[in-house]
mmCIF file with all atom_site columns, C-alpha atoms in Angstrom:
data_model
loop_
_atom_site.group_PDB
_atom_site.id
_atom_site.type_symbol
_atom_site.label_atom_id
_atom_site.label_alt_id
_atom_site.label_comp_id
_atom_site.label_asym_id
_atom_site.label_entity_id
_atom_site.label_seq_id
_atom_site.pdbx_PDB_ins_code
_atom_site.Cartn_x
_atom_site.Cartn_y
_atom_site.Cartn_z
_atom_site.occupancy
_atom_site.B_iso_or_equiv
_atom_site.pdbx_formal_charge
_atom_site.auth_seq_id
_atom_site.auth_comp_id
_atom_site.auth_asym_id
_atom_site.auth_atom_id
_atom_site.pdbx_PDB_model_num
ATOM 1   C CA . MET Q 1 1   ? -9.271  -11.673 0.484   1.00 0.00 ? 1   MET Q CA 1
ATOM 2   C CA . ALA Q 1 2   ? -6.455  -13.944 1.705   1.00 0.00 ? 2   ALA Q CA 1
ATOM 3   C CA . LYS Q 1 3   ? -8.749  -15.718 4.142   1.00 0.00 ? 3   LYS Q CA 1
ATOM 4   C CA . ALA Q 1 4   ? -11.548 -16.196 1.616   1.00 0.00 ? 4   ALA Q CA 1
ATOM 5   C CA . ASP Q 1 5   ? -9.471  -18.400 -0.683  1.00 0.00 ? 5   ASP Q CA 1
ATOM 6   C CA . ALA Q 1 6   ? -8.558  -20.712 2.193   1.00 0.00 ? 6   ALA Q CA 1
ATOM 7   C CA . ASP Q 1 7   ? -11.987 -21.170 3.780   1.00 0.00 ? 7   ASP Q CA 1
ATOM 8   C CA . ARG Q 1 8   ? -12.024 -24.908 4.269   1.00 0.00 ? 8   ARG Q CA 1
ATOM 9   C CA . PRO Q 1 9   ? -13.858 -26.047 7.385   1.00 0.00 ? 9   PRO Q CA 1
ATOM 10  C CA . GLY Q 1 10  ? -11.921 -28.264 9.733   1.00 0.00 ? 10  GLY Q CA 1
ATOM 11  C CA . ARG Q 1 11  ? -8.514  -27.767 8.140   1.00 0.00 ? 11  ARG Q CA 1
ATOM 12  C CA . ALA Q 1 12  ? -7.463  -24.496 9.707   1.00 0.00 ? 12  ALA Q CA 1
ATOM 13  C CA . GLY Q 1 13  ? -7.112  -25.759 13.275  1.00 0.00 ? 13  GLY Q CA 1
ATOM 14  C CA . ARG Q 1 14  ? -5.195  -28.895 12.431  1.00 0.00 ? 14  ARG Q CA 1
ATOM 15  C CA . THR Q 1 15  ? -2.824  -27.332 9.950   1.00 0.00 ? 15  THR Q CA 1
ATOM 16  C CA . ALA Q 1 16  ? -2.206  -24.212 12.039  1.00 0.00 ? 16  ALA Q CA 1
ATOM 17  C CA . ALA Q 1 17  ? -1.156  -26.451 14.904  1.00 0.00 ? 17  ALA Q CA 1
ATOM 18  C CA . ALA Q 1 18  ? 1.110   -28.346 12.565  1.00 0.00 ? 18  ALA Q CA 1
ATOM 19  C CA . ALA Q 1 19  ? 2.589   -25.079 11.279  1.00 0.00 ? 19  ALA Q CA 1
ATOM 20  C CA . ARG Q 1 20  ? 3.403   -24.072 14.849  1.00 0.00 ? 20  ARG Q CA 1
ATOM 21  C CA . SER Q 1 21  ? 5.334   -27.267 15.479  1.00 0.00 ? 21  SER Q CA 1
ATOM 22  C CA . SER Q 1 22  ? 8.893   -27.757 14.325  1.00 0.00 ? 22  SER Q CA 1
ATOM 23  C CA . SER Q 1 23  ? 8.683   -27.729 10.550  1.00 0.00 ? 23  SER Q CA 1
ATOM 24  C CA . GLU Q 1 24  ? 12.288  -28.313 9.540   1.00 0.00 ? 24  GLU Q CA 1
ATOM 25  C CA . PRO Q 1 25  ? 12.109  -32.141 9.106   1.00 0.00 ? 25  PRO Q CA 1
ATOM 26  C CA . VAL Q 1 26  ? 8.650   -31.948 7.563   1.00 0.00 ? 26  VAL Q CA 1
ATOM 27  C CA . GLN Q 1 27  ? 9.792   -29.274 5.114   1.00 0.00 ? 27  GLN Q CA 1
ATOM 28  C CA . ALA Q 1 28  ? 12.653  -31.420 3.796   1.00 0.00 ? 28  ALA Q CA 1
ATOM 29  C CA . SER Q 1 29  ? 10.502  -34.512 3.321   1.00 0.00 ? 29  SER Q CA 1
ATOM 30  C CA . ALA Q 1 30  ? 7.657   -32.478 1.811   1.00 0.00 ? 30  ALA Q CA 1
ATOM 31  C CA . THR Q 1 31  ? 10.036  -30.911 -0.707  1.00 0.00 ? 31  THR Q CA 1
ATOM 32  C CA . LYS Q 1 32  ? 11.396  -34.333 -1.691  1.00 0.00 ? 32  LYS Q CA 1
ATOM 33  C CA . ALA Q 1 33  ? 7.879   -35.714 -2.065  1.00 0.00 ? 33  ALA Q CA 1
ATOM 34  C CA . SER Q 1 34  ? 6.874   -32.682 -4.141  1.00 0.00 ? 34  SER Q CA 1
ATOM 35  C CA . ALA Q 1 35  ? 9.803   -33.167 -6.476  1.00 0.00 ? 35  ALA Q CA 1
ATOM 36  C CA . LYS Q 1 36  ? 8.977   -36.861 -6.927  1.00 0.00 ? 36  LYS Q CA 1
ATOM 37  C CA . LYS Q 1 37  ? 5.311   -36.260 -7.685  1.00 0.00 ? 37  LYS Q CA 1
ATOM 38  C CA . ALA Q 1 38  ? 6.005   -33.298 -9.955  1.00 0.00 ? 38  ALA Q CA 1
ATOM 39  C CA . SER Q 1 39  ? 8.430   -35.316 -12.039 1.00 0.00 ? 39  SER Q CA 1
ATOM 40  C CA . ARG Q 1 40  ? 5.699   -37.898 -12.786 1.00 0.00 ? 40  ARG Q CA 1
ATOM 41  C CA . ARG Q 1 41  ? 3.088   -35.414 -14.035 1.00 0.00 ? 41  ARG Q CA 1
ATOM 42  C CA . SER Q 1 42  ? 3.091   -33.518 -17.299 1.00 0.00 ? 42  SER Q CA 1
ATOM 43  C CA . PRO Q 1 43  ? 2.646   -29.744 -16.850 1.00 0.00 ? 43  PRO Q CA 1
ATOM 44  C CA . SER Q 1 44  ? 0.438   -29.656 -19.935 1.00 0.00 ? 44  SER Q CA 1
ATOM 45  C CA . SER Q 1 45  ? -2.112  -31.772 -18.043 1.00 0.00 ? 45  SER Q CA 1
ATOM 46  C CA . LEU Q 1 46  ? -2.931  -28.812 -15.775 1.00 0.00 ? 46  LEU Q CA 1
ATOM 47  C CA . PRO Q 1 47  ? -6.177  -27.150 -16.889 1.00 0.00 ? 47  PRO Q CA 1
ATOM 48  C CA . VAL Q 1 48  ? -6.278  -23.781 -18.634 1.00 0.00 ? 48  VAL Q CA 1
ATOM 49  C CA . ARG Q 1 49  ? -9.129  -21.559 -19.734 1.00 0.00 ? 49  ARG Q CA 1
ATOM 50  C CA . GLN Q 1 50  ? -10.135 -21.453 -23.363 1.00 0.00 ? 50  GLN Q CA 1
ATOM 51  C CA . GLY Q 1 51  ? -7.710  -19.325 -25.362 1.00 0.00 ? 51  GLY Q CA 1
ATOM 52  C CA . GLU Q 1 52  ? -4.832  -19.639 -22.871 1.00 0.00 ? 52  GLU Q CA 1
ATOM 53  C CA . ASP Q 1 53  ? -1.548  -21.367 -23.628 1.00 0.00 ? 53  ASP Q CA 1
ATOM 54  C CA . SER Q 1 54  ? -0.916  -24.714 -21.951 1.00 0.00 ? 54  SER Q CA 1
ATOM 55  C CA . TRP Q 1 55  ? 1.268   -24.880 -18.873 1.00 0.00 ? 55  TRP Q CA 1
ATOM 56  C CA . THR Q 1 56  ? 4.929   -25.510 -19.633 1.00 0.00 ? 56  THR Q CA 1
ATOM 57  C CA . ALA Q 1 57  ? 7.445   -27.164 -17.342 1.00 0.00 ? 57  ALA Q CA 1
ATOM 58  C CA . SER Q 1 58  ? 9.022   -23.736 -16.908 1.00 0.00 ? 58  SER Q CA 1
ATOM 59  C CA . ASP Q 1 59  ? 5.674   -22.182 -15.884 1.00 0.00 ? 59  ASP Q CA 1
ATOM 60  C CA . VAL Q 1 60  ? 5.049   -24.893 -13.299 1.00 0.00 ? 60  VAL Q CA 1
ATOM 61  C CA . ALA Q 1 61  ? 8.617   -24.641 -11.986 1.00 0.00 ? 61  ALA Q CA 1
ATOM 62  C CA . HIS Q 1 62  ? 8.217   -20.863 -11.653 1.00 0.00 ? 62  HIS Q CA 1
ATOM 63  C CA . VAL Q 1 63  ? 4.931   -21.185 -9.729  1.00 0.00 ? 63  VAL Q CA 1
ATOM 64  C CA . ARG Q 1 64  ? 6.340   -23.955 -7.518  1.00 0.00 ? 64  ARG Q CA 1
ATOM 65  C CA . ALA Q 1 65  ? 9.482   -21.920 -6.764  1.00 0.00 ? 65  ALA Q CA 1
ATOM 66  C CA . GLU Q 1 66  ? 7.375   -18.882 -5.884  1.00 0.00 ? 66  GLU Q CA 1
ATOM 67  C CA . LEU Q 1 67  ? 5.135   -20.949 -3.600  1.00 0.00 ? 67  LEU Q CA 1
ATOM 68  C CA . GLU Q 1 68  ? 8.100   -22.630 -1.910  1.00 0.00 ? 68  GLU Q CA 1
ATOM 69  C CA . ALA Q 1 69  ? 9.803   -19.253 -1.376  1.00 0.00 ? 69  ALA Q CA 1
ATOM 70  C CA . ASP Q 1 70  ? 6.561   -17.916 0.112   1.00 0.00 ? 70  ASP Q CA 1
ATOM 71  C CA . ARG Q 1 71  ? 6.350   -20.990 2.338   1.00 0.00 ? 71  ARG Q CA 1
ATOM 72  C CA . ALA Q 1 72  ? 9.892   -20.482 3.660   1.00 0.00 ? 72  ALA Q CA 1
ATOM 73  C CA . ARG Q 1 73  ? 9.261   -16.768 4.262   1.00 0.00 ? 73  ARG Q CA 1
ATOM 74  C CA . LEU Q 1 74  ? 5.976   -17.449 6.038   1.00 0.00 ? 74  LEU Q CA 1
ATOM 75  C CA . LEU Q 1 75  ? 7.505   -20.161 8.234   1.00 0.00 ? 75  LEU Q CA 1
ATOM 76  C CA . ASP Q 1 76  ? 10.130  -17.609 9.300   1.00 0.00 ? 76  ASP Q CA 1
ATOM 77  C CA . GLU Q 1 77  ? 7.445   -14.967 9.917   1.00 0.00 ? 77  GLU Q CA 1
ATOM 78  C CA . VAL Q 1 78  ? 5.360   -17.344 12.030  1.00 0.00 ? 78  VAL Q CA 1
ATOM 79  C CA . ALA Q 1 79  ? 8.386   -18.406 14.085  1.00 0.00 ? 79  ALA Q CA 1
ATOM 80  C CA . ALA Q 1 80  ? 9.432   -14.775 14.653  1.00 0.00 ? 80  ALA Q CA 1
ATOM 81  C CA . ALA Q 1 81  ? 5.883   -13.763 15.552  1.00 0.00 ? 81  ALA Q CA 1
ATOM 82  C CA . ASP Q 1 82  ? 5.577   -16.643 18.023  1.00 0.00 ? 82  ASP Q CA 1
ATOM 83  C CA . LEU Q 1 83  ? 8.793   -15.516 19.725  1.00 0.00 ? 83  LEU Q CA 1
ATOM 84  C CA . GLU Q 1 84  ? 7.556   -11.923 19.845  1.00 0.00 ? 84  GLU Q CA 1
ATOM 85  C CA . ILE Q 1 85  ? 4.206   -12.989 21.302  1.00 0.00 ? 85  ILE Q CA 1
ATOM 86  C CA . LYS Q 1 86  ? 5.943   -15.085 23.969  1.00 0.00 ? 86  LYS Q CA 1
ATOM 87  C CA . SER Q 1 87  ? 8.115   -12.094 24.815  1.00 0.00 ? 87  SER Q CA 1
ATOM 88  C CA . LEU Q 1 88  ? 5.104   -9.784  25.017  1.00 0.00 ? 88  LEU Q CA 1
ATOM 89  C CA . LEU Q 1 89  ? 3.234   -12.240 27.225  1.00 0.00 ? 89  LEU Q CA 1
ATOM 90  C CA . ARG Q 1 90  ? 6.251   -12.685 29.500  1.00 0.00 ? 90  ARG Q CA 1
ATOM 91  C CA . ASP Q 1 91  ? 6.905   -8.936  29.775  1.00 0.00 ? 91  ASP Q CA 1
ATOM 92  C CA . GLY Q 1 92  ? 3.234   -7.985  29.941  1.00 0.00 ? 92  GLY Q CA 1
ATOM 93  C CA . GLY Q 1 93  ? 2.704   -8.773  33.615  1.00 0.00 ? 93  GLY Q CA 1
ATOM 94  C CA . ASP Q 1 94  ? 1.018   -6.422  36.021  1.00 0.00 ? 94  ASP Q CA 1
ATOM 95  C CA . GLY Q 1 95  ? 4.362   -5.322  37.469  1.00 0.00 ? 95  GLY Q CA 1
ATOM 96  C CA . ALA Q 1 96  ? 4.749   -2.378  39.793  1.00 0.00 ? 96  ALA Q CA 1
ATOM 97  C CA . GLY Q 1 97  ? 4.767   0.969   38.079  1.00 0.00 ? 97  GLY Q CA 1
ATOM 98  C CA . ASN Q 1 98  ? 2.545   -0.057  35.184  1.00 0.00 ? 98  ASN Q CA 1
ATOM 99  C CA . ASP Q 1 99  ? -0.329  2.321   34.884  1.00 0.00 ? 99  ASP Q CA 1
ATOM 100 C CA . GLN Q 1 100 ? -3.493  1.590   32.916  1.00 0.00 ? 100 GLN Q CA 1
ATOM 101 C CA . ALA Q 1 101 ? -2.148  3.261   29.778  1.00 0.00 ? 101 ALA Q CA 1
ATOM 102 C CA . ASP Q 1 102 ? 0.974   1.072   29.818  1.00 0.00 ? 102 ASP Q CA 1
ATOM 103 C CA . VAL Q 1 103 ? -1.061  -2.087  30.324  1.00 0.00 ? 103 VAL Q CA 1
ATOM 104 C CA . GLY Q 1 104 ? -3.479  -1.069  27.565  1.00 0.00 ? 104 GLY Q CA 1
ATOM 105 C CA . SER Q 1 105 ? -0.643  -0.255  25.200  1.00 0.00 ? 105 SER Q CA 1
ATOM 106 C CA . LYS Q 1 106 ? 0.994   -3.637  25.823  1.00 0.00 ? 106 LYS Q CA 1
ATOM 107 C CA . ALA Q 1 107 ? -2.330  -5.414  25.298  1.00 0.00 ? 107 ALA Q CA 1
ATOM 108 C CA . LEU Q 1 108 ? -2.854  -3.557  22.021  1.00 0.00 ? 108 LEU Q CA 1
ATOM 109 C CA . GLU Q 1 109 ? 0.656   -4.436  20.847  1.00 0.00 ? 109 GLU Q CA 1
ATOM 110 C CA . ARG Q 1 110 ? 0.131   -8.099  21.795  1.00 0.00 ? 110 ARG Q CA 1
ATOM 111 C CA . ASP Q 1 111 ? -3.222  -8.232  19.977  1.00 0.00 ? 111 ASP Q CA 1
ATOM 112 C CA . ALA Q 1 112 ? -1.720  -6.652  16.864  1.00 0.00 ? 112 ALA Q CA 1
ATOM 113 C CA . GLU Q 1 113 ? 1.166   -9.134  16.896  1.00 0.00 ? 113 GLU Q CA 1
ATOM 114 C CA . MET Q 1 114 ? -1.253  -12.050 17.323  1.00 0.00 ? 114 MET Q CA 1
ATOM 115 C CA . SER Q 1 115 ? -3.334  -10.800 14.419  1.00 0.00 ? 115 SER Q CA 1
ATOM 116 C CA . LEU Q 1 116 ? -0.262  -10.586 12.176  1.00 0.00 ? 116 LEU Q CA 1
ATOM 117 C CA . ALA Q 1 117 ? 0.845   -14.069 13.249  1.00 0.00 ? 117 ALA Q CA 1
ATOM 118 C CA . ASN Q 1 118 ? -2.599  -15.504 12.500  1.00 0.00 ? 118 ASN Q CA 1
ATOM 119 C CA . ASN Q 1 119 ? -2.584  -13.839 9.078   1.00 0.00 ? 119 ASN Q CA 1
ATOM 120 C CA . SER Q 1 120 ? 0.817   -15.390 8.322   1.00 0.00 ? 120 SER Q CA 1
ATOM 121 C CA . ARG Q 1 121 ? -0.449  -18.793 9.454   1.00 0.00 ? 121 ARG Q CA 1
ATOM 122 C CA . GLU Q 1 122 ? -3.499  -18.471 7.197   1.00 0.00 ? 122 GLU Q CA 1
ATOM 123 C CA . MET Q 1 123 ? -1.325  -17.548 4.218   1.00 0.00 ? 123 MET Q CA 1
ATOM 124 C CA . LEU Q 1 124 ? 0.964   -20.485 5.045   1.00 0.00 ? 124 LEU Q CA 1
ATOM 125 C CA . LEU Q 1 125 ? -2.053  -22.807 4.941   1.00 0.00 ? 125 LEU Q CA 1
ATOM 126 C CA . GLN Q 1 126 ? -2.981  -21.424 1.527   1.00 0.00 ? 126 GLN Q CA 1
ATOM 127 C CA . VAL Q 1 127 ? 0.553   -21.907 0.194   1.00 0.00 ? 127 VAL Q CA 1
ATOM 128 C CA . GLU Q 1 128 ? 0.743   -25.470 1.507   1.00 0.00 ? 128 GLU Q CA 1
ATOM 129 C CA . HIS Q 1 129 ? -2.675  -26.200 0.002   1.00 0.00 ? 129 HIS Q CA 1
ATOM 130 C CA . ALA Q 1 130 ? -1.533  -24.844 -3.380  1.00 0.00 ? 130 ALA Q CA 1
ATOM 131 C CA . LEU Q 1 131 ? 1.616   -26.990 -3.253  1.00 0.00 ? 131 LEU Q CA 1
ATOM 132 C CA . ALA Q 1 132 ? -0.474  -30.053 -2.386  1.00 0.00 ? 132 ALA Q CA 1
ATOM 133 C CA . ARG Q 1 133 ? -2.805  -29.296 -5.306  1.00 0.00 ? 133 ARG Q CA 1
ATOM 134 C CA . LEU Q 1 134 ? 0.209   -29.002 -7.621  1.00 0.00 ? 134 LEU Q CA 1
ATOM 135 C CA . ASP Q 1 135 ? 1.356   -32.412 -6.403  1.00 0.00 ? 135 ASP Q CA 1
ATOM 136 C CA . ASP Q 1 136 ? -2.000  -34.164 -6.717  1.00 0.00 ? 136 ASP Q CA 1
ATOM 137 C CA . GLY Q 1 137 ? -2.873  -32.694 -10.120 1.00 0.00 ? 137 GLY Q CA 1
ATOM 138 C CA . SER Q 1 138 ? -5.854  -30.605 -8.992  1.00 0.00 ? 138 SER Q CA 1
ATOM 139 C CA . TYR Q 1 139 ? -3.992  -27.282 -9.243  1.00 0.00 ? 139 TYR Q CA 1
ATOM 140 C CA . GLY Q 1 140 ? -5.805  -24.910 -11.552 1.00 0.00 ? 140 GLY Q CA 1
ATOM 141 C CA . VAL Q 1 141 ? -9.270  -26.409 -10.968 1.00 0.00 ? 141 VAL Q CA 1
ATOM 142 C CA . CYS Q 1 142 ? -11.817 -24.209 -9.176  1.00 0.00 ? 142 CYS Q CA 1
ATOM 143 C CA . GLU Q 1 143 ? -12.793 -25.818 -5.872  1.00 0.00 ? 143 GLU Q CA 1
ATOM 144 C CA . SER Q 1 144 ? -16.312 -24.449 -6.228  1.00 0.00 ? 144 SER Q CA 1
ATOM 145 C CA . CYS Q 1 145 ? -17.407 -25.117 -9.809  1.00 0.00 ? 145 CYS Q CA 1
ATOM 146 C CA . GLY Q 1 146 ? -14.692 -27.457 -11.127 1.00 0.00 ? 146 GLY Q CA 1
ATOM 147 C CA . GLN Q 1 147 ? -13.840 -25.218 -14.082 1.00 0.00 ? 147 GLN Q CA 1
ATOM 148 C CA . PRO Q 1 148 ? -10.270 -24.071 -14.849 1.00 0.00 ? 148 PRO Q CA 1
ATOM 149 C CA . ILE Q 1 149 ? -9.150  -21.131 -12.684 1.00 0.00 ? 149 ILE Q CA 1
ATOM 150 C CA . GLY Q 1 150 ? -7.053  -19.684 -15.461 1.00 0.00 ? 150 GLY Q CA 1
ATOM 151 C CA . LYS Q 1 151 ? -3.334  -19.711 -15.994 1.00 0.00 ? 151 LYS Q CA 1
ATOM 152 C CA . LEU Q 1 152 ? -3.020  -15.920 -15.906 1.00 0.00 ? 152 LEU Q CA 1
ATOM 153 C CA . ARG Q 1 153 ? -4.844  -15.712 -12.565 1.00 0.00 ? 153 ARG Q CA 1
ATOM 154 C CA . LEU Q 1 154 ? -2.651  -18.448 -11.090 1.00 0.00 ? 154 LEU Q CA 1
ATOM 155 C CA . MET Q 1 155 ? 0.524   -16.824 -12.372 1.00 0.00 ? 155 MET Q CA 1
ATOM 156 C CA . ALA Q 1 156 ? -0.538  -13.591 -10.640 1.00 0.00 ? 156 ALA Q CA 1
ATOM 157 C CA . PHE Q 1 157 ? -1.940  -15.261 -7.490  1.00 0.00 ? 157 PHE Q CA 1
ATOM 158 C CA . PRO Q 1 158 ? -0.603  -18.830 -7.191  1.00 0.00 ? 158 PRO Q CA 1
ATOM 159 C CA . ARG Q 1 159 ? -2.625  -19.563 -4.028  1.00 0.00 ? 159 ARG Q CA 1
ATOM 160 C CA . ALA Q 1 160 ? -5.970  -19.073 -5.801  1.00 0.00 ? 160 ALA Q CA 1
ATOM 161 C CA . THR Q 1 161 ? -8.456  -21.899 -5.298  1.00 0.00 ? 161 THR Q CA 1
ATOM 162 C CA . LEU Q 1 162 ? -11.442 -20.285 -7.032  1.00 0.00 ? 162 LEU Q CA 1
ATOM 163 C CA . CYS Q 1 163 ? -11.984 -19.080 -10.572 1.00 0.00 ? 163 CYS Q CA 1
ATOM 164 C CA . LEU Q 1 164 ? -12.683 -15.383 -10.987 1.00 0.00 ? 164 LEU Q CA 1
ATOM 165 C CA . SER Q 1 165 ? -16.471 -15.708 -11.246 1.00 0.00 ? 165 SER Q CA 1
ATOM 166 C CA . CYS Q 1 166 ? -16.733 -17.948 -8.150  1.00 0.00 ? 166 CYS Q CA 1
ATOM 167 C CA . LYS Q 1 167 ? -14.445 -15.597 -6.224  1.00 0.00 ? 167 LYS Q CA 1
ATOM 168 C CA . GLN Q 1 168 ? -16.621 -12.623 -7.180  1.00 0.00 ? 168 GLN Q CA 1
ATOM 169 C CA . GLN Q 1 169 ? -19.751 -14.501 -6.074  1.00 0.00 ? 169 GLN Q CA 1
ATOM 170 C CA . GLN Q 1 170 ? -18.084 -15.406 -2.784  1.00 0.00 ? 170 GLN Q CA 1
ATOM 171 C CA . GLU Q 1 171 ? -17.104 -11.797 -2.089  1.00 0.00 ? 171 GLU Q CA 1
ATOM 172 C CA . ARG Q 1 172 ? -20.659 -10.572 -2.749  1.00 0.00 ? 172 ARG Q CA 1
ATOM 173 C CA . ARG Q 1 173 ? -22.061 -12.783 0.027   1.00 0.00 ? 173 ARG Q CA 1
#
């Protein structure tokens, strides 16, 4: 499900590479830019579904804080996973005394760690995309049909890019 919301051809490779690079200076400037842009836009201008209350400044601040906390956590996870993978690759040589079971076990551990790292990178892309959408005013608009995603859905899953009906259609394919 996490991958489905972030399926955007061409972006994954570029942004994953950027996520792997040193993100400390970028993070500070991105946060400053986010604060500037957010201060210019009225939260009530974000779309809501019929019958839902408008977004308040507090709602938007809560979602932004949650996304930024997720971003920081995921950056830490990716950095830790990269270190672990480097360690596994360095220690995973065909040294003397390694039998096939040891080599297979190390390969399995390395593959599992790489899978977890890739999952964290994908979630990081989704979080950064959600923050960018908050900044550019397109947050809350379904990327498939253009209808409001729904405030309740976004409060529960702030990285959502599709409304519920489009997400259900996507998962049926």
